[in-house]
Coordinates of C-alpha atoms in Angstrom, one line a residue:
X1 CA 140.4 73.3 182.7
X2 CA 139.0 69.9 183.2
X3 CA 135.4 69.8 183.6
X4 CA 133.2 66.2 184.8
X5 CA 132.1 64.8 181.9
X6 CA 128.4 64.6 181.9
X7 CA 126.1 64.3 178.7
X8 CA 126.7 68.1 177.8
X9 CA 130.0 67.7 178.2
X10 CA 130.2 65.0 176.1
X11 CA 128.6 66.3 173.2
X12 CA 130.8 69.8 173.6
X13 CA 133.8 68.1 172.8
X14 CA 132.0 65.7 169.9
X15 CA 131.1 68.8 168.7
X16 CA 133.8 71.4 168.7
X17 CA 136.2 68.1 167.3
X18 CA 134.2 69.0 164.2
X19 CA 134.8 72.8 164.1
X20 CA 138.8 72.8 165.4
X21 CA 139.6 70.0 162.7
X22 CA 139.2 69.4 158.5
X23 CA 140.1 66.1 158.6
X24 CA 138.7 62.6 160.1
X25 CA 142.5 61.8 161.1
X26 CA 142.9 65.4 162.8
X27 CA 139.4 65.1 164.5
X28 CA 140.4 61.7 166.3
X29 CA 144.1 63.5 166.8
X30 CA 142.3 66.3 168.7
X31 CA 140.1 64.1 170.8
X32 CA 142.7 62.2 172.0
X33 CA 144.4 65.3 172.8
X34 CA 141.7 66.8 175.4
X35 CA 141.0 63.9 176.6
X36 CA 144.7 63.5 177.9
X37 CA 144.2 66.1 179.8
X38 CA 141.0 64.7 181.7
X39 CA 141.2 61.9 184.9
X40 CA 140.7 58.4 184.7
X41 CA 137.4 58.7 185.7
X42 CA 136.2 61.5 183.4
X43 CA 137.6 59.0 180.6
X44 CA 135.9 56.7 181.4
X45 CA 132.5 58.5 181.5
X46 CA 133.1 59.8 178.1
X47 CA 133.6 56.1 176.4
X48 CA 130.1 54.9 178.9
X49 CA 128.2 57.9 177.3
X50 CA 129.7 57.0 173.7
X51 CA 128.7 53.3 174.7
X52 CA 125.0 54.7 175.6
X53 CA 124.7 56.6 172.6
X54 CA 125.5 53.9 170.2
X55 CA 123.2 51.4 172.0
X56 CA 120.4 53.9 171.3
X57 CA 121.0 53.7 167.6
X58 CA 121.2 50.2 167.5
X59 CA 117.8 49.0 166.1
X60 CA 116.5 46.7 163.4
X61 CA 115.0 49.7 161.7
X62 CA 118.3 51.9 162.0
X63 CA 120.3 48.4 160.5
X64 CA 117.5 48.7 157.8
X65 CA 118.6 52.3 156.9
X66 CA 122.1 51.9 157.0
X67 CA 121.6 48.9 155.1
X68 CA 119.6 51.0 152.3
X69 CA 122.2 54.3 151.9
X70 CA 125.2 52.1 151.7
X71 CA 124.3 49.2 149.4
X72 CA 125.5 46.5 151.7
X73 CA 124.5 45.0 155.4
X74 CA 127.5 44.4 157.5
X75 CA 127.7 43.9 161.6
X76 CA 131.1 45.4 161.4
X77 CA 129.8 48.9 158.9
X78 CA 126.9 48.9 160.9
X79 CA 128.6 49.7 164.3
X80 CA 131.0 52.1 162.0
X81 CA 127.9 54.1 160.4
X82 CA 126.7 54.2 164.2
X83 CA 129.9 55.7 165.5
X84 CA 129.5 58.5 162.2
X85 CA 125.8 59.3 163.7
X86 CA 127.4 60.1 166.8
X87 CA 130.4 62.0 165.0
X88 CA 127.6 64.4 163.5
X89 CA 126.9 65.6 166.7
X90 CA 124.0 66.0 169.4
X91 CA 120.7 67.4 166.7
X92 CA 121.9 65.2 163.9
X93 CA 121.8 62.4 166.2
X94 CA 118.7 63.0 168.6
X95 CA 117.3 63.5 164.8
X96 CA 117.6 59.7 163.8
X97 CA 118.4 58.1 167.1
X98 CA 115.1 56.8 167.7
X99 CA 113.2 57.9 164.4
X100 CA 116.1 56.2 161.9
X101 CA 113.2 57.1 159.0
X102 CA 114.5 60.9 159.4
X103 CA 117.4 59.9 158.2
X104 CA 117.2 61.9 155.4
X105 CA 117.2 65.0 157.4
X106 CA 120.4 64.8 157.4
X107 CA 122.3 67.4 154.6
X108 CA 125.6 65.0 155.3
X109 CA 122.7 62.3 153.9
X110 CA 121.8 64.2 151.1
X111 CA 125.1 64.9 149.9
X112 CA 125.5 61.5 149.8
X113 CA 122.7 60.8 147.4
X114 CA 124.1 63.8 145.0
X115 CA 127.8 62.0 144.7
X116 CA 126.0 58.8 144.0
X117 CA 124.8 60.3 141.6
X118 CA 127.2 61.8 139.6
X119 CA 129.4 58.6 140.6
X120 CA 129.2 57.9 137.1
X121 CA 127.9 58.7 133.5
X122 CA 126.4 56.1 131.4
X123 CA 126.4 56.7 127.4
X124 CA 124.7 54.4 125.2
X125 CA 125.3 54.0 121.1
X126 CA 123.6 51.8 118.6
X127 CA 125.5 49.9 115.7
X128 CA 125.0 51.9 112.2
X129 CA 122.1 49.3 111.4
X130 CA 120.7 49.4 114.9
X131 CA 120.8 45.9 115.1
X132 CA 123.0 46.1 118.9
X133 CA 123.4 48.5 121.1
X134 CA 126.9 49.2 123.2
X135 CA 126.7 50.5 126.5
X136 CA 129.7 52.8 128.7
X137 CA 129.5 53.8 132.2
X138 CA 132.4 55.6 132.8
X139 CA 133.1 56.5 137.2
X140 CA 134.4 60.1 137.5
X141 CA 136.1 58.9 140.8
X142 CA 137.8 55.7 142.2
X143 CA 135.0 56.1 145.0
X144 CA 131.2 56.6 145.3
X145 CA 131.7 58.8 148.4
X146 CA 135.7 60.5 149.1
X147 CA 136.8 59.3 152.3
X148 CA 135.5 62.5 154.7
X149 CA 132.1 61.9 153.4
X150 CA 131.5 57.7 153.6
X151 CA 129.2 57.1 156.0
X152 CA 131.3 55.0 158.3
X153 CA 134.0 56.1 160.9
X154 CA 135.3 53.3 162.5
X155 CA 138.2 55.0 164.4
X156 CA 135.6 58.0 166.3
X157 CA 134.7 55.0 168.6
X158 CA 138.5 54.5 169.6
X159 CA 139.2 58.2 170.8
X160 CA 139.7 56.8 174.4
X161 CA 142.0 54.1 174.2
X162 CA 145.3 55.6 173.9
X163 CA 144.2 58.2 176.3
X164 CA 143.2 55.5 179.1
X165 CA 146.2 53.8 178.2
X166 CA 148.7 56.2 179.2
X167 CA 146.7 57.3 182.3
X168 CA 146.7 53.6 183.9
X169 CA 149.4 51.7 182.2
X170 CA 146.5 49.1 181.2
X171 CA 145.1 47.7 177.8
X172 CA 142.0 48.7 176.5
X173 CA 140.1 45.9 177.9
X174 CA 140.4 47.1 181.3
X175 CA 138.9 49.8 180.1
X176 CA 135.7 47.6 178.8
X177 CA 135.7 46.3 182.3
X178 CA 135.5 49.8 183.6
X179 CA 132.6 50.7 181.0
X180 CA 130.4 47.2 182.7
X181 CA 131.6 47.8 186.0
X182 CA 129.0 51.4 185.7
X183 CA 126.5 48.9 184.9
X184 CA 126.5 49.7 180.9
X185 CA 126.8 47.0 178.2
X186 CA 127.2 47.1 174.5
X187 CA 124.8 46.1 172.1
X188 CA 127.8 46.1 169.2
X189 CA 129.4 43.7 168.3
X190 CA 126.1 43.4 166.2
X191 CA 124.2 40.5 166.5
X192 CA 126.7 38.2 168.8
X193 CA 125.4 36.2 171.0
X194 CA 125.6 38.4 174.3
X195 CA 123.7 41.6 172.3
X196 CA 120.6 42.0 170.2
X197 CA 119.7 45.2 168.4
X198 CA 116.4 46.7 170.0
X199 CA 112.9 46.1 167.9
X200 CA 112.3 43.0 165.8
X201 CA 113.9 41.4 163.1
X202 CA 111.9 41.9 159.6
X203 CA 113.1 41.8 155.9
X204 CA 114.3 44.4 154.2
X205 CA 112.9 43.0 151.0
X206 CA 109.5 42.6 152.3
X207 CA 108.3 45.9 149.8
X208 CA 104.9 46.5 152.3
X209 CA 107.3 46.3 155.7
X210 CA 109.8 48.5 154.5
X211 CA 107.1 51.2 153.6
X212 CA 105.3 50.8 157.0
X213 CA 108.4 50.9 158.9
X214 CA 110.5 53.7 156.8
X215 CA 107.7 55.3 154.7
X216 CA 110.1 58.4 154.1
X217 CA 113.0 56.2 153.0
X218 CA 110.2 54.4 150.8
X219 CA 109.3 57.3 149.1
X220 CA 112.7 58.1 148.2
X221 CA 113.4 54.7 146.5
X222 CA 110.0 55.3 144.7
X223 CA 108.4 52.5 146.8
X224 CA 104.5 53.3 147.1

């Protein structure tokens, strides 16, 4: 049955892509597959809410946490980790939408800590007269997080493009135009010139900021 796509409806089927699937390849499979069966229209409010939902979450602050769990700061993984906020459905996101410090709330967050942890084991030995030591770190796994669990999910924001596709006989930009023609605007690409990412810029090294800003992500990092 198709059903209007509003916020609720949205989430639904965010949602139950999780439960009806084990596998990020199967979840954007399934997507695609119910959202065939919805109108032009209803696709097109599904990829405006998605678009909504992302520019919520882009924010100096949440940049600053994805920033922190990954390692790295990249526009591109940036957008990506937004889209696997989204893919965690509607709590885990109203969680850290627009408090990105809750981030570690999230049990899919903390089981990211544990694997970096036992990423790998470190074993130190000292020469018979002490005079060097020789240190091994030895990974358990080619990766610090398998696949399912990295905090990035690039395809989840691509769900509607094959389905738009083969309801109009367009290309996926028409269905951009579409998206700006409801009056809604991206805010990814990050940091281009026609988007900025809400909140002000501040450094992620600055030790007092980061505590001030993310005191829960602070205290985790033993910054005090």
């Amino acid at each position: 049955m198709i059903i209007a796509v509003d916020i609720d409806g949205f989430w639904d089927l965010v949602e139950r892509s999780a439960r009806e699937t084990e596998t990020r390849q199967a979840r954007v499979a399934w997507l695609e597959a119910q959202l065939s069966g919805l109108s032009v229209e209803e696709i097109v409010d599904f990829e405006v809410l998605f678009t909504l939902c992302a520019n919520r979450a882009c924010s100096w602050d949440m940049y600053a946490v994805f920033w922190t769990v990954t390692g790295f700061g990249s526009s591109d993984g940036f957008e990506y980790f937004v889209n696997w906020l989204i893919s965690r459905g509607r709590d885990a996101f109203e969680k850290v939408a627009d408090c990105p410090d809750r981030i570690l709330e999230l049990p899919e967050v903390q089981r990211l800590f544990e694997l970096s942890k036992n990423f790998s084991h470190e074993r130190t030995t000292w020469s018979r007269d002490g005079a060097f030591r020789l240190k091994r770190v030895t990974h358990v796994r080619r990766q610090v997080w398998p696949d399912e669990d990295d905090p990035e999910f690039e395809s989840f924001a691509y769900v509607t493009f094959e389905p738009y596709k083969r309801a109009t006989g367009l290309e996926t930009d028409s269905l951009g135009e579409a998206v700006d023609a409801r009056g809604v605007s991206s805010k990814f690409p990050f940091l281009t010139y026609h988007a900025e990412p809400d909140g002000d810029a501040w450094d992620f090294g600055d030790e007092a900021e980061f505590i001030r800003r993310l005191p829960r992500l602070a205290r985790h990092y033993g910054l005090t």
